[in-house]
Short mmCIF file of C-alpha atoms and ligand atoms in Angstrom, two decimals:
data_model
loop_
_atom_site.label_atom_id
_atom_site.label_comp_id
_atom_site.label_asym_id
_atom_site.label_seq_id
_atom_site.Cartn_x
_atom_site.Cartn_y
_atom_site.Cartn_z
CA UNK V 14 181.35 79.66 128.51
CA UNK V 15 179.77 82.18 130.91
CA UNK V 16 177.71 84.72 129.15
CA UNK V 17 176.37 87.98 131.04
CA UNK V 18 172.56 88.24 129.04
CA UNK V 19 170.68 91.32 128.99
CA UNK V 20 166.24 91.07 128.06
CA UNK V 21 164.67 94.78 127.94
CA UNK V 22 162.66 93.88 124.92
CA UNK V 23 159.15 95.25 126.79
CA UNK V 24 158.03 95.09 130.46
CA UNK V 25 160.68 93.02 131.94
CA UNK V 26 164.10 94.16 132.88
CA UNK V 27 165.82 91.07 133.74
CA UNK V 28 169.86 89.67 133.67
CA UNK V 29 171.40 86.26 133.58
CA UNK V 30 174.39 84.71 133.88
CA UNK V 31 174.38 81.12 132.09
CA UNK V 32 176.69 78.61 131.22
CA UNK V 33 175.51 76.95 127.70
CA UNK V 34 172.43 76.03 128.41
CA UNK V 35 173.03 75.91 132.14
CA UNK V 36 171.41 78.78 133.74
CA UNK V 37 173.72 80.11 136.85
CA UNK V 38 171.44 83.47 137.86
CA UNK V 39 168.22 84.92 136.32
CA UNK V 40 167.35 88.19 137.45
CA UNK V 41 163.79 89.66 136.59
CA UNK V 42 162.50 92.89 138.19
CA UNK V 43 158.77 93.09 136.46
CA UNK V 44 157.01 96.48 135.64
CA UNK V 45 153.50 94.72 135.22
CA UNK V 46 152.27 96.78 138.18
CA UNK V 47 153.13 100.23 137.39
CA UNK V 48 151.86 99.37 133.62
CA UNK V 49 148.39 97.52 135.38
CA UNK V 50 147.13 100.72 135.81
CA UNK V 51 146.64 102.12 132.31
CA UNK V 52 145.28 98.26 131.06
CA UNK V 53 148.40 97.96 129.12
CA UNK V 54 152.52 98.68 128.85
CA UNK V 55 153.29 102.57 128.13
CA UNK V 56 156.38 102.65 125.88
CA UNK V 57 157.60 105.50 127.83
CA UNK V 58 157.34 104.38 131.08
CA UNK V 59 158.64 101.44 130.22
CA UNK V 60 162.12 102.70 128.97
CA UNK V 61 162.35 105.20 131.87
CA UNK V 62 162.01 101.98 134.59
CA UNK V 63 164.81 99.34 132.48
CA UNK V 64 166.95 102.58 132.91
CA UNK V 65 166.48 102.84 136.01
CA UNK V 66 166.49 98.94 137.27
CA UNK V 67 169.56 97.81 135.01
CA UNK V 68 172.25 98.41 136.91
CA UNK V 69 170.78 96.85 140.02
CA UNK V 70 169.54 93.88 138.49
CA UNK V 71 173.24 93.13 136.64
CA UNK V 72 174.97 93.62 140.03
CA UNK V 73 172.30 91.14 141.43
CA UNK V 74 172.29 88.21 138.51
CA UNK V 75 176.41 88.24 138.92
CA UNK V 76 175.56 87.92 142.66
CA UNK V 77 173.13 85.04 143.03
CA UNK V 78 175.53 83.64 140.41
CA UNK V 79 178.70 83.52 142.45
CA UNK V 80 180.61 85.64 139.72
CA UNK V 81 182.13 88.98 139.72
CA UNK V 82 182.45 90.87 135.77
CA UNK V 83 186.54 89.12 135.35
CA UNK V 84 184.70 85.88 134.76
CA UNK V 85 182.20 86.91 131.85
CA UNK V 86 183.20 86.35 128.93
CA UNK V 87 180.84 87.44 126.55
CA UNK V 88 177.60 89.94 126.94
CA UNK V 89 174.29 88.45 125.29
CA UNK V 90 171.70 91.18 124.57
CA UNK V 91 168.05 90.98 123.16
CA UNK V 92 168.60 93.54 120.00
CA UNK V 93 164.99 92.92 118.59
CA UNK V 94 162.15 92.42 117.79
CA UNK V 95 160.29 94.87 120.50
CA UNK V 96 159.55 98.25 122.18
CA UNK V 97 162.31 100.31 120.51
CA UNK V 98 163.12 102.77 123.44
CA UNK V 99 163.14 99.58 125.69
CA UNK V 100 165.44 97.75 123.15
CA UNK V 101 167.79 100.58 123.12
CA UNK V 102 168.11 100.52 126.91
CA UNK V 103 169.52 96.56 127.23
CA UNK V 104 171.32 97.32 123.78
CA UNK V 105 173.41 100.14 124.76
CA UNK V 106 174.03 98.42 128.60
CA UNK V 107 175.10 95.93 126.75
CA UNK V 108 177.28 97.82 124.23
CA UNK V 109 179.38 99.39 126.83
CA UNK V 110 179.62 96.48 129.26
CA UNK V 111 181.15 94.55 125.90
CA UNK V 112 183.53 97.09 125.25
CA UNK V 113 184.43 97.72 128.98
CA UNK V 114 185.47 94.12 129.86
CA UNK V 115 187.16 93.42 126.02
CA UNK V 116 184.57 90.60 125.78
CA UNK V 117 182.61 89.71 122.50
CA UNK V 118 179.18 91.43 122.26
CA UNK V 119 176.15 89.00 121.02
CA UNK V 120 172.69 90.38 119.31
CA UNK V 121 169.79 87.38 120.21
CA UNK V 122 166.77 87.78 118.21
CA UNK V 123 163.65 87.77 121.26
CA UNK V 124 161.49 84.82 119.64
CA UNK V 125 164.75 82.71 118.90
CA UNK V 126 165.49 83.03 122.50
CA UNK V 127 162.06 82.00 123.58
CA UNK V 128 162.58 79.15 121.98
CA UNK V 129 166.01 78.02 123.47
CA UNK V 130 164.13 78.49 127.23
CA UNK V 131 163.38 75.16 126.31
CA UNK V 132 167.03 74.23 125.82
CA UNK V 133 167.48 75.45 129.44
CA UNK V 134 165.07 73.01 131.12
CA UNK V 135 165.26 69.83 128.12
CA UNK V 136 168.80 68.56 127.96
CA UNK V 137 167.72 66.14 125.49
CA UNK V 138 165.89 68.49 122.86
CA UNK V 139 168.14 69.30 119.65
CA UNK V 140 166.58 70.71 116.59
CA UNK V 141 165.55 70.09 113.97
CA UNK V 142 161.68 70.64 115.40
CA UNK V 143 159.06 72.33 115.01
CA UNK V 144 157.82 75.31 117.45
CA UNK V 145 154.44 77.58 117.67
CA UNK V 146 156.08 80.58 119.52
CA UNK V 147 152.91 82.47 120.99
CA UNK V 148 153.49 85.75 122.73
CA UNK V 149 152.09 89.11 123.36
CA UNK V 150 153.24 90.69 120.06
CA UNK V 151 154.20 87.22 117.65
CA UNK V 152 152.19 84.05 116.44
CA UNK V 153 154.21 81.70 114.62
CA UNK V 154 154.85 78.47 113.36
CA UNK V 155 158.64 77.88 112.77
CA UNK V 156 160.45 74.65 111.44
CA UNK V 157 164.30 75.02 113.67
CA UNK V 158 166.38 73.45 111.15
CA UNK V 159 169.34 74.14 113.98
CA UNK V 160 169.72 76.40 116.80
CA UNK V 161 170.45 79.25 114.47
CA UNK V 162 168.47 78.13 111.38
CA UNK V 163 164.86 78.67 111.26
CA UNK V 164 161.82 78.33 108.58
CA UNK V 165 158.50 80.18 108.68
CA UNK V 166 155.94 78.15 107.91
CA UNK V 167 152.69 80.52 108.86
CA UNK V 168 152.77 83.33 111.28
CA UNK V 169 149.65 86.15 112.19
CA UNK V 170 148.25 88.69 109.34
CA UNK V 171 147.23 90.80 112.04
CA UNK V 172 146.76 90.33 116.12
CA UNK V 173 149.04 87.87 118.44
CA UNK V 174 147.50 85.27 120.15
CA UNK V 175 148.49 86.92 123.58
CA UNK V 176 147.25 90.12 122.43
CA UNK V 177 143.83 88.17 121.66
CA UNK V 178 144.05 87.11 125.08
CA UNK V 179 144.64 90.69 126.24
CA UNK V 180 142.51 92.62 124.81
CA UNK V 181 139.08 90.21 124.53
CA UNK V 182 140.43 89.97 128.64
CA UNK V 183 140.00 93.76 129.23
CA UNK V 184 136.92 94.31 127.73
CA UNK V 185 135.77 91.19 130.14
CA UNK V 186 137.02 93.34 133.06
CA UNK V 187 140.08 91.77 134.38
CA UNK V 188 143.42 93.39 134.25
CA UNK V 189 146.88 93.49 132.68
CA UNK V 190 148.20 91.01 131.61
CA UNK V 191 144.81 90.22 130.74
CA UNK V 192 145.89 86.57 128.92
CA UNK V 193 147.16 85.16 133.04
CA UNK V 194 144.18 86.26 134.58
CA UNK V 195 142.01 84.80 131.68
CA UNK V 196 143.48 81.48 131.83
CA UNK V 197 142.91 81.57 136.03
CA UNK V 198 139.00 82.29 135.68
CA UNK V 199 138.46 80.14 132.75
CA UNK V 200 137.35 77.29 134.93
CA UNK V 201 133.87 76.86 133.36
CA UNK V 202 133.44 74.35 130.35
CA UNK V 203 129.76 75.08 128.92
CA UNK V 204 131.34 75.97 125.01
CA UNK V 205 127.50 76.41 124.05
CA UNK V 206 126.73 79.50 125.37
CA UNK V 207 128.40 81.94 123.63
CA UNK V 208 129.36 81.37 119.89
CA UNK V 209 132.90 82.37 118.38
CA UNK V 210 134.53 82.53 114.91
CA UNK V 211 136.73 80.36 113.70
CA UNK V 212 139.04 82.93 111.39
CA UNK V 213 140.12 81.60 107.58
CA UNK V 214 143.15 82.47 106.33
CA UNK V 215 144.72 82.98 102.85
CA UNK V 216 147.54 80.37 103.77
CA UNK V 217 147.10 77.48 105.57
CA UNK V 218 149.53 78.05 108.67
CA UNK V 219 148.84 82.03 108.79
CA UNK V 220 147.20 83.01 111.99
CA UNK V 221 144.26 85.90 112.10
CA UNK V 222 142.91 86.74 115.58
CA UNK V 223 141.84 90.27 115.33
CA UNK V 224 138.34 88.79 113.80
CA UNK V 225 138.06 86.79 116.75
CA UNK V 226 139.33 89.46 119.10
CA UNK V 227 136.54 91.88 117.83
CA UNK V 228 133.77 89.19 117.84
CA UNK V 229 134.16 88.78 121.83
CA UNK V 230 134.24 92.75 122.42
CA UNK V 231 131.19 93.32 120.36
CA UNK V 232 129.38 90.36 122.08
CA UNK V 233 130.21 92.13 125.24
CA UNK V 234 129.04 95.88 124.05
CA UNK V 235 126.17 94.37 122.75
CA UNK V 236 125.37 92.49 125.77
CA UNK V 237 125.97 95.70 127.73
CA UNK V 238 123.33 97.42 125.68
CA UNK V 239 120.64 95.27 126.22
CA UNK V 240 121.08 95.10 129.56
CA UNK V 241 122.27 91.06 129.89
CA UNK V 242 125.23 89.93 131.68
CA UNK V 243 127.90 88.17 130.39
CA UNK V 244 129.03 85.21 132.29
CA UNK V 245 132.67 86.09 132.77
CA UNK V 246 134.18 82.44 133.48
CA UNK V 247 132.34 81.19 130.68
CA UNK V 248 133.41 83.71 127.59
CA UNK V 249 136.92 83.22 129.47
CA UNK V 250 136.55 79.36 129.01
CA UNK V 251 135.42 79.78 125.27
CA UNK V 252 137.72 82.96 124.01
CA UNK V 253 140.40 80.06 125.89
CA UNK V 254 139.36 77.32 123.93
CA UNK V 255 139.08 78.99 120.53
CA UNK V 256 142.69 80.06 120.90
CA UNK V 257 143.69 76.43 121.84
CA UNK V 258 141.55 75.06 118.79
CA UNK V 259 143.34 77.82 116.54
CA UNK V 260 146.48 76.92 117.73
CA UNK V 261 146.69 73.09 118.24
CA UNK V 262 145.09 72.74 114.50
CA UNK V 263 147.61 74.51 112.88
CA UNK V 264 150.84 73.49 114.44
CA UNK V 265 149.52 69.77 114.57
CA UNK V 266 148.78 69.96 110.60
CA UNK V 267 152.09 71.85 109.98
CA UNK V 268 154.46 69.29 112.22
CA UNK V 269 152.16 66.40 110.33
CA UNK V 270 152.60 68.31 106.45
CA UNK V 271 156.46 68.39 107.37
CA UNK V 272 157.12 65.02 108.94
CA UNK V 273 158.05 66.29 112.17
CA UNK V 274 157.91 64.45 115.47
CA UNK V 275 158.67 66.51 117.41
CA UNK V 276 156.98 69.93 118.87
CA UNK V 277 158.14 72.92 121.13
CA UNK V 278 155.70 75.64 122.35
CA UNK V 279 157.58 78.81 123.55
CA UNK V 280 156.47 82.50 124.33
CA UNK V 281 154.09 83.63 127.16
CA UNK V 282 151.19 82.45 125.92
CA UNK V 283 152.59 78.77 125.92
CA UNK V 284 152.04 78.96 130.29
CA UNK V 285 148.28 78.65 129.32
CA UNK V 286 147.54 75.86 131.64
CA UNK V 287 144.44 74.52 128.51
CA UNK V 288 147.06 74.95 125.27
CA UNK V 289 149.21 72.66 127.74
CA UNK V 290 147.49 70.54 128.67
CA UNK V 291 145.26 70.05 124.99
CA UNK V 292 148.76 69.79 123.53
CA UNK V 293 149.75 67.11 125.42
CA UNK V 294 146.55 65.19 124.93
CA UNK V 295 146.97 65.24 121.07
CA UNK V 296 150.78 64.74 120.78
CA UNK V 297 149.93 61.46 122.63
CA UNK V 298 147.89 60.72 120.08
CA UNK V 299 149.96 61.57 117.45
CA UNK V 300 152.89 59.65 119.29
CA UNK V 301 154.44 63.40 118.79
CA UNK V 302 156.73 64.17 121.19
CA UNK V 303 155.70 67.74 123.23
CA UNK V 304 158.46 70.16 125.13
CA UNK V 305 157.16 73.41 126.67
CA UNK V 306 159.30 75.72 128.64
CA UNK V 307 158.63 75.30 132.57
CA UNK V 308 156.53 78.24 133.86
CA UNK V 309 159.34 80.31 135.21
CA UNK V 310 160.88 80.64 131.52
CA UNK V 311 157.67 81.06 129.48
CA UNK V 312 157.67 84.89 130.21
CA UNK V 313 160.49 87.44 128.92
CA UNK V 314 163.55 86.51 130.95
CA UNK V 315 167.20 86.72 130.60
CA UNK V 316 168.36 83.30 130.82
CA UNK V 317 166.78 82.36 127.42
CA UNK V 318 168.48 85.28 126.09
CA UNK V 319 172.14 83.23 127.22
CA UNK V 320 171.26 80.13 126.59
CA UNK V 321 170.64 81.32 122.75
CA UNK V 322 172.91 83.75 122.71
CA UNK V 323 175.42 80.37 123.61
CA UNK V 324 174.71 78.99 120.11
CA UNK V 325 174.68 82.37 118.30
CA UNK V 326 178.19 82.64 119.47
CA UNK V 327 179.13 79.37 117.86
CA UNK V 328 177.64 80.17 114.83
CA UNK V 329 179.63 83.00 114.73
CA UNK V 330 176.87 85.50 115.33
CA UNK V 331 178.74 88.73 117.00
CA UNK V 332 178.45 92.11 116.61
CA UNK V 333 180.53 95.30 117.03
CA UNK V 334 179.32 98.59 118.98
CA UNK V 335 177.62 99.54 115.92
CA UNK V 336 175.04 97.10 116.92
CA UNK V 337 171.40 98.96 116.81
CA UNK V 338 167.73 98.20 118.24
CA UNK V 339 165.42 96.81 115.61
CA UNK V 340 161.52 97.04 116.45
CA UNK V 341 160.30 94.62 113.99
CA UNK V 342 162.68 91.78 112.45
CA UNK V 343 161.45 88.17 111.14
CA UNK V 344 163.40 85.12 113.00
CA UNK V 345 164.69 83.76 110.21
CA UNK V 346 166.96 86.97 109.33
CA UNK V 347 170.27 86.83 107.61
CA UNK V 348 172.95 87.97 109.71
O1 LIG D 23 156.45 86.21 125.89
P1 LIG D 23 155.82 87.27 126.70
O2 LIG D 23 156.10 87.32 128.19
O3 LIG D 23 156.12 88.69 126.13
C1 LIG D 23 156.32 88.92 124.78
O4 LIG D 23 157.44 88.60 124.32
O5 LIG D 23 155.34 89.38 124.14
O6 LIG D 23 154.25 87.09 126.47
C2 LIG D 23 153.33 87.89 127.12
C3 LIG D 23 151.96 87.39 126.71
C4 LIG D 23 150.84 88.31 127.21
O7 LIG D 23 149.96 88.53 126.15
C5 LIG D 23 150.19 87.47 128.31
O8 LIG D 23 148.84 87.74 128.51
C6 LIG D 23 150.40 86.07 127.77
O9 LIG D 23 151.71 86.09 127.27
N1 LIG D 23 150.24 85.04 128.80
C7 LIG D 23 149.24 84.15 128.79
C8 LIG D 23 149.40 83.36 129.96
N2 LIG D 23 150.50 83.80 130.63
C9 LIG D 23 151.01 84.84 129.89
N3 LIG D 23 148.24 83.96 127.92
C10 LIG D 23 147.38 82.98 128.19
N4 LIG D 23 147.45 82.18 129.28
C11 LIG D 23 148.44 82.33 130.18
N5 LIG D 23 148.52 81.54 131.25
#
């Protein structure tokens, strides 16, 4: 079945065409440097540039895929969670490419389609599993019952692990996305020279990293003040590994609590090369088996969008032109 998919869910506008999980075309034009230079993505601008890219990048994806529009025969579109005018943008392309070509129209939640990026690149991986989905605006722990049945088990009180990454990044100097260029100059391993909470939460697979996230700023201010420099690579290395420690602790004592075997990492923050390879290391141990997306499909991208949106449509998950943007919407919603 060859689905058209639409992401505009924040700084990427980017259009697939995919075949179940086979991905045919996957079209990404990023706005990462236009947004570099205010340290993080303007809402504004960001709506104003999908508008302005989406047409191109549709043409393109059907393109590199071989297709024209008479072969597609449904649209997949993120519809939330995200920036709301950058929802709206992908939504309503998608709304009237639906109704244009008489094909059916299907809403993919954003963190549901992270995960199935790993359907595109595993052939073998079939829920039920469990997945830590780590990304610039969510943290959490999910058990997939099936493709289109999900479970919270723990998920942050307050800041995403990428935004962690971010921020604690800009206020070490380096710019947006602060969580990539972290992970490149986090090369140094001396964990003893700079101290970092380890944040308690109320339930045991809850994640809190705003504590954490303010620690590493006011070490920095503080530094600043008395006049000592901070050794970049090495706060990198240990904002890095306190993430990881976060992280791998929770989802290992959630897949162990639950009697799973096996665990997916999906979102943006599941490219960082230590949280790879760490993961790896203690799924071995655990004899656990580990899938993470390949690098190409850890960041927002259209594909994942289809290759979900593929299983939505068998569960019968459609939607008329009525279909709205939602900012904020937990993955395990009722249609
Ligand atoms: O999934 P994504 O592309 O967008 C959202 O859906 O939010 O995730 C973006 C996040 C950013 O916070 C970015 O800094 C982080 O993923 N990220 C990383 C790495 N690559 C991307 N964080 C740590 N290490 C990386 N290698």
């Amino acid at each position: 079945m060859k689905i058209l998919s639409i992401e505009s869910s924040c700084d990427e506008t980017s259009v697939a065409v995919t075949d179940g999980r086979q991905v045919l075309s996957n079209i990404i034009a990023t706005q990462i440097p236009e947004h570099q230079i205010y340290g993080g993505v303007v809402p504004e601008i960001a709506s104003r540039r999908h508008t302005e890219a989406i047409s191109a990048v549709c043409n393109e994806a059907l393109l590199s895929a071989g297709i024209t529009y008479k072969d597609i025969e449904a649209i997949a579109v993120t519809f939330a969670p995200g920036l709301i005018g950058a929802l709206l943008v992908g939504v309503n392309f998608a709304k009237g490419l639906a109704l244009s070509l008489g094909v059916p129209l299907i809403p993919v939640h954003h963190l549901r389609s992270h995960i199935a990026a790993n359907y595109a690149d595993n052939e073998e991986l079939k829920p039920p599993f469990l997945c830590l989905t780590v990304s610039g605006g969510n943290s959490v722990i999910t058990e997939v019952l099936d493709y289109t049945k999900f479970n919270i088990l723990g998920e942050t009180t307050d800041d995403a692990a990428g935004e962690c990454f971010d921020k604690t990044a800009r206020a070490l100097g380096l710019s947006y996305p602060g969580g990539v260029h972290l992970d490149k100059i986090a090369t140094v391993s001396d964990f003893k020279k700079y101290s970092l909470p380890y944040p308690h939460t109320e339930r045991e697979f809850d994640f809190s990293f705003s504590g954490l996230k303010t620690s590493v700023i006011n070490l920095i201010h503080n530094s600043k003040q008395k006049g000592i420099e901070i050794d970049v690579p090495v706060l990198a290395a240990t904002v890095r590994e306190r993430v990881c420690d976060i992280l791998i602790d929770k989802t290992l004592s959630a897949a162990r609590q639950n009697g799973y075997k096996t665990i997916v990492l999906a979102g943006g923050v599941s490219a960082n090369s230590e949280l790879r390879r760490r993961m790896s290391e203690e799924c071995e141990k655990a004899d656990i088996k580990l899938f993470f997306p390949s690098l190409k499909y850890c960041g927002d991208n259209a594909a994942m969008v289809g290759v979900q949106g593929y299983y939505e449509f068998l569960s019968g998950n459609t939607s008329d032109v009525t279909l709205n943007a939602c900012a904020t919407m937990p993955i395990d919603y009722r249609e």
